[in-house]
Tab-separated table of C-alpha atoms and ligand atoms in Angstrom:
chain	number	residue	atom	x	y	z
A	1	UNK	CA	-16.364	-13.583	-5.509
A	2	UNK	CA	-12.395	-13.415	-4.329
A	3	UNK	CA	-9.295	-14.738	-4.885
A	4	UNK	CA	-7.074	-15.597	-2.724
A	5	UNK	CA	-3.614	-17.303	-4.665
A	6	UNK	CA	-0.073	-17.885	-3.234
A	7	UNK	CA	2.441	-20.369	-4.802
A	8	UNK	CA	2.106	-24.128	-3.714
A	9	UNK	CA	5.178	-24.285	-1.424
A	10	UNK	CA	7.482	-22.182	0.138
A	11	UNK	CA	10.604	-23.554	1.540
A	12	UNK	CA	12.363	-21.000	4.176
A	13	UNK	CA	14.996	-20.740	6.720
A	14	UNK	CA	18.465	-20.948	6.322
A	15	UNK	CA	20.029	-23.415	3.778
A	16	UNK	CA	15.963	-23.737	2.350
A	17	UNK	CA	18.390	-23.581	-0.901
A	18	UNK	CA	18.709	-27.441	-0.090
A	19	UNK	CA	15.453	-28.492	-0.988
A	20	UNK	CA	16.247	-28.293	-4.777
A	21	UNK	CA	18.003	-31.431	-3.990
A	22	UNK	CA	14.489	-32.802	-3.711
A	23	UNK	CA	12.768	-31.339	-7.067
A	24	UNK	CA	11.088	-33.999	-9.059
A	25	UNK	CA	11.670	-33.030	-13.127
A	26	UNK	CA	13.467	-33.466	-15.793
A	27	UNK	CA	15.309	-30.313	-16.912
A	28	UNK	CA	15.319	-26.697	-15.381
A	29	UNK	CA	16.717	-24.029	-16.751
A	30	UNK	CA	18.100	-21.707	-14.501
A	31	UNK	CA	17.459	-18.022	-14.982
A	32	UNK	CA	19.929	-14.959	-13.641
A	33	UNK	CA	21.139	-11.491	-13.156
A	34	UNK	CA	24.184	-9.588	-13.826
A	35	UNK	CA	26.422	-12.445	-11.768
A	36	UNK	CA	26.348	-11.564	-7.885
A	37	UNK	CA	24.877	-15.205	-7.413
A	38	UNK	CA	27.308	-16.573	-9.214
A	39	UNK	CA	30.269	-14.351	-7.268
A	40	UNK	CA	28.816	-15.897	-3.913
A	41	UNK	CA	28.874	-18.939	-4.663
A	42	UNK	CA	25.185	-19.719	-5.087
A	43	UNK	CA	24.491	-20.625	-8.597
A	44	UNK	CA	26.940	-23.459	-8.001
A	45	UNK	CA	25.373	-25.014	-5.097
A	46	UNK	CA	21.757	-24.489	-7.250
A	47	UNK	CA	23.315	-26.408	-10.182
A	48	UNK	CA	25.099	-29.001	-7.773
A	49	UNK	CA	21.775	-29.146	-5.981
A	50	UNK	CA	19.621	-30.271	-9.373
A	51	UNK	CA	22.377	-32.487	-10.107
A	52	UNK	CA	21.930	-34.577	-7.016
A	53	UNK	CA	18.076	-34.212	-8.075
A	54	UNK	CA	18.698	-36.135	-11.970
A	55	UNK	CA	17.419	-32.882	-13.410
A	56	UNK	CA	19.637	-31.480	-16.484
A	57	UNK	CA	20.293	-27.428	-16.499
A	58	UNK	CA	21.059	-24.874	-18.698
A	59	UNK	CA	21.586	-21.232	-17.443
A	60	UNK	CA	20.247	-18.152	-19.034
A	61	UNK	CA	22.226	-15.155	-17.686
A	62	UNK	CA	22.200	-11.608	-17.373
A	63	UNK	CA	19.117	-10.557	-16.977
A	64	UNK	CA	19.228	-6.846	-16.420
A	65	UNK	CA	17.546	-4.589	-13.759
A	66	UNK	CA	14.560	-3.080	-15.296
A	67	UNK	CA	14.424	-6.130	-17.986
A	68	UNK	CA	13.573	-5.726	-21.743
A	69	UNK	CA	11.009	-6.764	-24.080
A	70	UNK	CA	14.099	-8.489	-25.797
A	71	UNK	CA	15.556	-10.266	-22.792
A	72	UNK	CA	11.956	-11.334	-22.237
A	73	UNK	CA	11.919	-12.938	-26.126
A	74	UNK	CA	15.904	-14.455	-25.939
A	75	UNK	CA	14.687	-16.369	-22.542
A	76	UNK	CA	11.530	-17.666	-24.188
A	77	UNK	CA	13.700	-18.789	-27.287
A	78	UNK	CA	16.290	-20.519	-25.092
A	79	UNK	CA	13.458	-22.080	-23.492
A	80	UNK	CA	11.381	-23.269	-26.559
A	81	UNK	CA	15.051	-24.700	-27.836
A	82	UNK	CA	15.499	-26.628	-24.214
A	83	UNK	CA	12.987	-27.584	-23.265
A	84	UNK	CA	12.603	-27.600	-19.477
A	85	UNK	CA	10.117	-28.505	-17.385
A	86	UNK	CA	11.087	-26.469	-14.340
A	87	UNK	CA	11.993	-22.145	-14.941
A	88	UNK	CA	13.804	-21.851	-11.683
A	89	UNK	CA	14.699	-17.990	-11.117
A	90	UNK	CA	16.993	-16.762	-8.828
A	91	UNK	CA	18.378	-12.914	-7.705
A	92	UNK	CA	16.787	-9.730	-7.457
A	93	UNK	CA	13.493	-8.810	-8.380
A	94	UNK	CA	14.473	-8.275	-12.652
A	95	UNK	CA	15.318	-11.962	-13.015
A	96	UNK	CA	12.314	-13.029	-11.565
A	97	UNK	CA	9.993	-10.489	-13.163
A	98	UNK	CA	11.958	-11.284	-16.518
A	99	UNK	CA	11.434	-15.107	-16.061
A	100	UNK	CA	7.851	-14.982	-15.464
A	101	UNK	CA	7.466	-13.146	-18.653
A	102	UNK	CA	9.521	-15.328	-20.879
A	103	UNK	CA	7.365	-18.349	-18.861
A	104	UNK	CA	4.208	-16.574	-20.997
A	105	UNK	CA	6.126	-16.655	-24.098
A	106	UNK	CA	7.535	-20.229	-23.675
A	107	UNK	CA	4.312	-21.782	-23.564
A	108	UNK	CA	2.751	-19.525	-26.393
A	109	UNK	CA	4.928	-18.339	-28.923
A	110	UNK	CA	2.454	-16.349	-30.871
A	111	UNK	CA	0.858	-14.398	-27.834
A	112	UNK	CA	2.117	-10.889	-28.154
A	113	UNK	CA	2.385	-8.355	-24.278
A	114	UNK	CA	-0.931	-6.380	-26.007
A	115	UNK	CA	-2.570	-9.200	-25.694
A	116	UNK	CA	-1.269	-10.064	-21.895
A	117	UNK	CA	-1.802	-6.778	-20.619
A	118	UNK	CA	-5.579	-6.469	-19.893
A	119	UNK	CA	-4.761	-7.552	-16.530
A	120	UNK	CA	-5.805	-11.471	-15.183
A	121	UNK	CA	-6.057	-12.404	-19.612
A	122	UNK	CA	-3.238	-15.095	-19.694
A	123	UNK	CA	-3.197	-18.045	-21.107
A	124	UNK	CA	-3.845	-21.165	-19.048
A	125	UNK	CA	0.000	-21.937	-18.261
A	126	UNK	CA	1.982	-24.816	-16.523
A	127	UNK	CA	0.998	-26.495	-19.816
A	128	UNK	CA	5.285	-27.034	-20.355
A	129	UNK	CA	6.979	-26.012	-17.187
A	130	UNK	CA	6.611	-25.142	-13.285
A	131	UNK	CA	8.000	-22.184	-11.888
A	132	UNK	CA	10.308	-21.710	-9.014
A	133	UNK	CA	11.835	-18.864	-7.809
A	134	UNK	CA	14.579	-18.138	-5.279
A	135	UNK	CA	14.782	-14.555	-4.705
A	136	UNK	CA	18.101	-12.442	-2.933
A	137	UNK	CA	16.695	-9.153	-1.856
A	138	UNK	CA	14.373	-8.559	0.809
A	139	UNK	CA	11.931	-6.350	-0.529
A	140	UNK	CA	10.026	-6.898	-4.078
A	141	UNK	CA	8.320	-10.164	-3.091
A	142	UNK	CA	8.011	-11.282	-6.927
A	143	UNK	CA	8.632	-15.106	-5.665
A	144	UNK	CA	5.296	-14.704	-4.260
A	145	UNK	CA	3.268	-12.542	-6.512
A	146	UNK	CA	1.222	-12.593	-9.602
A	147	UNK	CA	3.276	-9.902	-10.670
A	148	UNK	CA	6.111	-8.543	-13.421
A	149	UNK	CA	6.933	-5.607	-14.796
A	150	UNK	CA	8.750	-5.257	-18.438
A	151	UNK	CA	10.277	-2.547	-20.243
A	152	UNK	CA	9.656	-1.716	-23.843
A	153	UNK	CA	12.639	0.928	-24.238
A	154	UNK	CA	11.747	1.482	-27.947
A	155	UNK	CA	8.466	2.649	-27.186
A	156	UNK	CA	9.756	3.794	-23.895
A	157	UNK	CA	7.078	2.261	-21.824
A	158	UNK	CA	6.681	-0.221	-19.069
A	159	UNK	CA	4.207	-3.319	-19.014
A	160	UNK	CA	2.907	-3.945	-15.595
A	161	UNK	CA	1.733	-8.028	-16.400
A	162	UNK	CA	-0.459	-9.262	-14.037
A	163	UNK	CA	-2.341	-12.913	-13.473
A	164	UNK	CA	-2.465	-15.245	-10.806
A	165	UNK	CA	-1.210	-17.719	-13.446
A	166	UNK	CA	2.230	-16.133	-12.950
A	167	UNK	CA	2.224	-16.814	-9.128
A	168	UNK	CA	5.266	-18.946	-8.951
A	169	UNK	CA	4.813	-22.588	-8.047
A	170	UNK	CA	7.225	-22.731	-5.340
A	171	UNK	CA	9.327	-19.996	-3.523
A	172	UNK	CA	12.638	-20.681	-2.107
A	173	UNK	CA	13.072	-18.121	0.787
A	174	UNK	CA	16.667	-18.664	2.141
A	175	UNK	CA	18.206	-16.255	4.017
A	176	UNK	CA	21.459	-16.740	2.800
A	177	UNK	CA	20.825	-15.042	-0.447
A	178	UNK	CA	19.904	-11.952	1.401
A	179	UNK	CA	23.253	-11.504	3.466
A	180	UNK	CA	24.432	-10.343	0.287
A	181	UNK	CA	22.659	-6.690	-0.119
A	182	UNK	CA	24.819	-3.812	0.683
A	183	UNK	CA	23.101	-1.789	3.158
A	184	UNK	CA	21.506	1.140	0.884
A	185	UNK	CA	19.570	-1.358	-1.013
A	186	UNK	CA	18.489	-3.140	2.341
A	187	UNK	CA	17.294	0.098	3.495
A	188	UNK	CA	15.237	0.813	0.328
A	189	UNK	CA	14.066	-2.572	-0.423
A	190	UNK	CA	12.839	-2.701	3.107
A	191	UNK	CA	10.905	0.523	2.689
A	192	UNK	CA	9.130	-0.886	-0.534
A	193	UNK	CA	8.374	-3.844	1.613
A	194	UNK	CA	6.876	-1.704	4.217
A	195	UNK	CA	4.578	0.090	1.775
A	196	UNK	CA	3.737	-3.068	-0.031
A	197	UNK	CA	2.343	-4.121	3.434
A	198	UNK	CA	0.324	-0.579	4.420
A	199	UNK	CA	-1.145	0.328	0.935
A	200	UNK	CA	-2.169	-3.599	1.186
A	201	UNK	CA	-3.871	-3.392	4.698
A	202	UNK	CA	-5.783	0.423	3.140
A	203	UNK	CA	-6.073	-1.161	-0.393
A	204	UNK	CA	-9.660	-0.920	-1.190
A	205	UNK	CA	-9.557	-5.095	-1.797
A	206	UNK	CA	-8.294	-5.500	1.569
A	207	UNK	CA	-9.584	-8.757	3.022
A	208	UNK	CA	-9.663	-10.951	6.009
A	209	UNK	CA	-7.108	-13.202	4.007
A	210	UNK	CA	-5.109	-10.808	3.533
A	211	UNK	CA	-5.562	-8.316	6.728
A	212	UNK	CA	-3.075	-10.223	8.832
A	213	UNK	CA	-0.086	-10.892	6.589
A	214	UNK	CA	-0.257	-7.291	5.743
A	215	UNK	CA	0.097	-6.478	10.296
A	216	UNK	CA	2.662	-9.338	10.558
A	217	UNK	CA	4.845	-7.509	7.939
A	218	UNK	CA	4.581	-3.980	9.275
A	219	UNK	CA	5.211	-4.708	12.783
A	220	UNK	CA	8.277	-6.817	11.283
A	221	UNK	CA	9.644	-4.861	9.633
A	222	UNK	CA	9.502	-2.001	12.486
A	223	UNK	CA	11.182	-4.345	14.516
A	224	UNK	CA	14.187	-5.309	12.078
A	225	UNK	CA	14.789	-3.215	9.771
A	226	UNK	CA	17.082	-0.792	11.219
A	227	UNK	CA	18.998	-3.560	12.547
A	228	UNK	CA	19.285	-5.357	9.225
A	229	UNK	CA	20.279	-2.064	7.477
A	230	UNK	CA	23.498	-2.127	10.150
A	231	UNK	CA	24.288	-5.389	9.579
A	232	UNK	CA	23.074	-7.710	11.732
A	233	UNK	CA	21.919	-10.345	10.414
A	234	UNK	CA	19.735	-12.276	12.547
A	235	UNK	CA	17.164	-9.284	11.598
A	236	UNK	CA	18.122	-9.386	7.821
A	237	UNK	CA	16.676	-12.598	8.287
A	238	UNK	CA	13.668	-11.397	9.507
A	239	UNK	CA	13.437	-8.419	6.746
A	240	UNK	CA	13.191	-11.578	4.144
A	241	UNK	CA	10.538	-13.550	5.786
A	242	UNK	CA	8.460	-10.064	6.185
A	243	UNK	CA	9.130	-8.824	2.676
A	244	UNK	CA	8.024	-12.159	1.854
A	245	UNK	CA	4.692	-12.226	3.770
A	246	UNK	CA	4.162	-8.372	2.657
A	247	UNK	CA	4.128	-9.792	-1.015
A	248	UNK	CA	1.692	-12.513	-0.104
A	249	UNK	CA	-0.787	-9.143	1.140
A	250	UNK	CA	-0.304	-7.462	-1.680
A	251	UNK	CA	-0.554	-10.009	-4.713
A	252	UNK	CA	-3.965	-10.393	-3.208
A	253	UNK	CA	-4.871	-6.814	-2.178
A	254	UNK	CA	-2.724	-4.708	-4.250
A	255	UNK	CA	-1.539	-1.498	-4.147
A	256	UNK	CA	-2.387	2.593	-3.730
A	257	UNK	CA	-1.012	5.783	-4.830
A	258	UNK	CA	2.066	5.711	-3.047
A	259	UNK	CA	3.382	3.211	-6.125
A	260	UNK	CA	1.532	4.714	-8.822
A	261	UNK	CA	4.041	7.930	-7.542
A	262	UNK	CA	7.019	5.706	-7.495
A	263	UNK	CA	6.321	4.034	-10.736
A	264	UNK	CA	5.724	7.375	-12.968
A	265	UNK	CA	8.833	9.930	-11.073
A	266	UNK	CA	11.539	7.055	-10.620
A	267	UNK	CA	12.765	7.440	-14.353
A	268	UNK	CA	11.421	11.324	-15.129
A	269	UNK	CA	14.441	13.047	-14.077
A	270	UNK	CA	17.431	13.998	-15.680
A	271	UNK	CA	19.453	14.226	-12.204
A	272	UNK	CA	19.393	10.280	-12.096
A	273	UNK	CA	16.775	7.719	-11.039
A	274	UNK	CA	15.290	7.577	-8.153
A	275	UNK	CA	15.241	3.988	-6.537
A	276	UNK	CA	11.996	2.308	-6.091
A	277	UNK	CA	11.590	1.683	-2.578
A	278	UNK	CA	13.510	5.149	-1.758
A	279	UNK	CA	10.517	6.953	-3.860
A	280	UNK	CA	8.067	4.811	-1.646
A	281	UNK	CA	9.792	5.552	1.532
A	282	UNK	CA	9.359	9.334	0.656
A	283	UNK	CA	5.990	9.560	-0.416
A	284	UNK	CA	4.548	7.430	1.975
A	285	UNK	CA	3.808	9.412	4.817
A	286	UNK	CA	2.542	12.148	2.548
A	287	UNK	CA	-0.030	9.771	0.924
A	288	UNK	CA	-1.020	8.543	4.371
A	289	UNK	CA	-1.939	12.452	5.276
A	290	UNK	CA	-3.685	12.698	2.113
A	291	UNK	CA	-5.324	8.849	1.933
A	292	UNK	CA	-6.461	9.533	6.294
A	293	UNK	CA	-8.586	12.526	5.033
A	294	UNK	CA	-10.764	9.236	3.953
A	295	UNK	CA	-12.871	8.099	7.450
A	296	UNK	CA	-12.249	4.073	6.722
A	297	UNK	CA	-8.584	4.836	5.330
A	298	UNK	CA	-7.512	6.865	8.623
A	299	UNK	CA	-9.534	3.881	10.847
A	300	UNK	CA	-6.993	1.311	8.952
A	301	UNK	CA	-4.233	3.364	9.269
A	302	UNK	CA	-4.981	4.100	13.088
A	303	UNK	CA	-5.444	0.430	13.455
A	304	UNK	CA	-2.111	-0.015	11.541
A	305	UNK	CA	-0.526	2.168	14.302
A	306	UNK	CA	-2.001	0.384	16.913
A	307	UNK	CA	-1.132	-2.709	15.840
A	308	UNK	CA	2.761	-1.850	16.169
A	309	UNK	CA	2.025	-0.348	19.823
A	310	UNK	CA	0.733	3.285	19.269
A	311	UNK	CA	-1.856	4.960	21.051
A	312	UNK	CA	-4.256	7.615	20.922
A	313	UNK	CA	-7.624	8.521	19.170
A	314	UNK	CA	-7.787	7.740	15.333
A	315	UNK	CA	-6.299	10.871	14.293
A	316	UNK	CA	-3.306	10.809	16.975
A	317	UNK	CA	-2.451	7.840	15.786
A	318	UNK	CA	-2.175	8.805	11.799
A	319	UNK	CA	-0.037	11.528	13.064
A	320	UNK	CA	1.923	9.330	15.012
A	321	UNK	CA	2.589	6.528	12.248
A	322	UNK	CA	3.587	9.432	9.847
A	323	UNK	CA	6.102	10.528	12.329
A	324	UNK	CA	7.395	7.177	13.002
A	325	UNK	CA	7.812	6.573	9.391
A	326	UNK	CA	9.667	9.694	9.378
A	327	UNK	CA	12.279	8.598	11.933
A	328	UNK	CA	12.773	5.216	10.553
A	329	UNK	CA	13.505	7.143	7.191
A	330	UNK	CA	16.072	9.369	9.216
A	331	UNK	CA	17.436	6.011	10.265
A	332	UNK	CA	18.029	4.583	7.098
A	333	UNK	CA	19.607	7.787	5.181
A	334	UNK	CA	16.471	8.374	3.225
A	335	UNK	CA	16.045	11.639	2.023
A	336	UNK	CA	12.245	13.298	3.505
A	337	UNK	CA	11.647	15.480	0.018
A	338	UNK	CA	12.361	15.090	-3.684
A	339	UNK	CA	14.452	18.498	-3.183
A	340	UNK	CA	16.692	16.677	-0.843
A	341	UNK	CA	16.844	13.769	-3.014
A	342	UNK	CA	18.326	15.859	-5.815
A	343	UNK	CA	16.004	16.795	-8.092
A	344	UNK	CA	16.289	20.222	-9.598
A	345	UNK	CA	13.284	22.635	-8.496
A	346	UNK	CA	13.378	23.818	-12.240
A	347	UNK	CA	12.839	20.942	-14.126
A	348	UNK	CA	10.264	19.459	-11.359
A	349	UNK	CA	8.350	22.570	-12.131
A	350	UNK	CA	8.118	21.534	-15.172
A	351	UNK	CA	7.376	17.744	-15.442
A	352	UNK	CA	5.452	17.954	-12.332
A	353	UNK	CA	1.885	18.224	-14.213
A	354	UNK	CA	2.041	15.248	-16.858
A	355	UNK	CA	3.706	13.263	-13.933
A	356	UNK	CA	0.646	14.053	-11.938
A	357	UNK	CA	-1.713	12.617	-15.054
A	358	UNK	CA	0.670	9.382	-15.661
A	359	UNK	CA	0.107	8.664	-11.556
A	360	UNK	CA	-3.295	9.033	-11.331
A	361	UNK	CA	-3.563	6.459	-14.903
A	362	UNK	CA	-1.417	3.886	-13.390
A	363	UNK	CA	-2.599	0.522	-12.339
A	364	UNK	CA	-2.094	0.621	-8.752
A	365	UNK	CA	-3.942	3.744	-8.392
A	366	UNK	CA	-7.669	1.535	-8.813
A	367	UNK	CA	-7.170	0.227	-5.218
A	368	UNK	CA	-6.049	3.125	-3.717
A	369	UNK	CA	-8.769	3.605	-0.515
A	370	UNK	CA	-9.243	8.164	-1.329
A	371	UNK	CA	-9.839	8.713	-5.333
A	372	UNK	CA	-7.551	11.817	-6.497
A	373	UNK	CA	-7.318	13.739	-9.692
A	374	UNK	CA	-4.985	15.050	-11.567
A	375	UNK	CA	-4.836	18.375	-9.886
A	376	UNK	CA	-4.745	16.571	-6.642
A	377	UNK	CA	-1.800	14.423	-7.517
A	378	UNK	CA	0.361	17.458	-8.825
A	379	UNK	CA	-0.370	19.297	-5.294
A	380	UNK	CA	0.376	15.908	-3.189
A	381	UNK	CA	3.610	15.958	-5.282
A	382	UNK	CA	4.755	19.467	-4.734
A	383	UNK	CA	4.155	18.760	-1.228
A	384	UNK	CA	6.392	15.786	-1.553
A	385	UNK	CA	9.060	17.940	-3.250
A	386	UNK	CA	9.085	20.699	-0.187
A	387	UNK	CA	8.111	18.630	2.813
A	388	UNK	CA	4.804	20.662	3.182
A	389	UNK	CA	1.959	19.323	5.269
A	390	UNK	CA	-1.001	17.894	2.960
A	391	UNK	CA	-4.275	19.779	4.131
A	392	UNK	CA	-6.372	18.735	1.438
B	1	FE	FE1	7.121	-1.977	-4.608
């Protein structure tokens, strides 16, 4: 048997901010980033919004990216002190993800993230509060997904939660929000949008449920992202209803290896992170060369291609979605190899090998549609750091 879970209701368009004016509760507390929502303007209208609505607020703020085990704990206290029946979260993806989390802890104080992270484990929640979440980037999809990821930065590792019982209630897509991203995070939060959408439509639990959301978002995102990434924002528009409908994909058909790359090199290097969607939007079309080596992965993948008007037999049109993927990369001032990102050939060397372990163990490599190794993973990445064809 499947599952197939999105939230409730999602409200989208322009000025979908509005429909808090409509929320039926009694108090929400109102959970944030660093303070760009408030800069803009939009945590006022949110809290002006729920007034109009008779719901009481309280604001828990500065949440920050990458979000601790103790952010996670200091949200759940505020919340066990107020008491709120709605956790409305609104701004990047690290608010949301954080609020989800502190959601757990809220309704059960003595569960600890051991026991949450056998994934689909939770506790039964909505027991206290709903969840709503408004999100202001185009690219995570976390207002959709039964996803969150927390750091523990004393142990130094990163819990990937996941449970269809954090699927957020309602999800607030409003354009607005996204006018706000400054065009290098468009670019990359597009590109982890697009890659949420392919390794979804390859995913080994790809499903007629999810098949189509997965096209719709791909050929979207062709279509706007440039655009959006030079300001126009008619597309950026567009970018947020595909990142959204990517997220609704993969929630339900997860990931591949392309992630389980992203998730294990973005913090392993001393010359400076390496954002998330930028990682995906470098390894992808290596992962597609590797995954297309696979006869049913290369099928989806020449379907993929097809789908967004490329022609050809099967193995044309791999080449030709790796190339396209390429240029839209070019386009967006994404670098095509970790050496042109920055890293130093020295120390890649030398972390390359447990990197290549830590992919192959993480939690979106399961659904990834060509099984690798170790070994394999710490070739795919050295062909990632060069720009070397993948011919195995
Ligand atoms: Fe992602």
């Amino acid at each position: 048997m499947m599952r197939f879970t999105l939230p409730r209701d999602m409200y989208y368009g322009k000025g979908a901010l509005e429909h808090l004016k409509t929320l039926k509760g009694k108090k929400a507390i109102v959970v944030l980033g660093g303070g760009s929502m408030k800069r803009f303007g939009f945590v006022d209208k949110v809290l002006a919004y729920l007034k109009e609505a008779g719901i009481e607020t309280q604001l828990f703020e500065g949440v920050e990216p990458d979000p601790s085990v103790e952010t996670v704990m200091k949200g759940a206290q505020a919340m066990r002190d107020f008491e709120p029946d709605w956790i409305i979260a609104m701004g990047g993806g690290s608010p949301i993800d954080a609020a989800k989390a502190m959601w757990v802890f809220y309704e059960y104080p003595d569960t600890s993230f051991e026991a949450i992270l056998q994934p689909f484990s939770f506790p039964e929640l909505r027991q206290k509060a709903k969840f709503l979440a408004i999100p202001s980037t185009s690219g995570t999809a976390t207002e959709v997904t039964a996803f969150s990821v927390i750091t523990d930065y004393a142990k130094g590792i990163k819990y990937p939660l996941a449970d269809f019982n954090i699927t957020p209630d309602v999800a607030i897509v409003d354009p607005d929000l996204a006018e706000t991203m400054p065009p290098t995070l468009t670019a990359h939060t597009g590109m982890d949008a697009l890659t949420h959408a392919i390794e979804a439509y390859v995913s080994t639990l790809n499903s007629p449920f999810t098949d189509p959301l997965a096209l719709k978002a791909i050929s979207m995102v062709f279509e706007y992202l440039p655009d959006s990434y030079n300001g126009c924002m008619a597309s950026r528009e567009q970018m947020h209803y595909a990142q959204c409908l990517a997220g609704q994909a993969f929630s339900n058909a997860l990931l591949g290896i392309v992630h389980s790359m992203a998730h294990k090199t973005g913090a392993a290097f001393s010359t400076g992170h390496i954002p998330h969607g930028c990682a995906n939007a470098i390894y992808l079309p290596y992962v597609i060369q590797y995954n297309a080596k696979d006869q049913t992965a290369k099928e989806r993948y020449a379907a993929i291609a097809r789908s967004v008007g490329i022609t050809g037999s099967d193995s044309e049109c791999v080449a030709k979605l790796c190339k396209k993927i390429d240029e839209y990369n070019v386009k967006l001032n994404i670098p095509k190899t970790l050496q042109e990102f920055g890293i130093v050939e020295a120390e890649f060397k030398e972390k390359v090998a447990k990197i290549a372990e830590l992919a192959v163990g993480d939690a979106c490599t399961g659904s990834n549609p060509r099984a690798i190794t170790p070994a394999e993973m710490e070739k795919l990445l050295t062909c990632t750091y060069y720009g070397t064809a993948v011919e195995f």
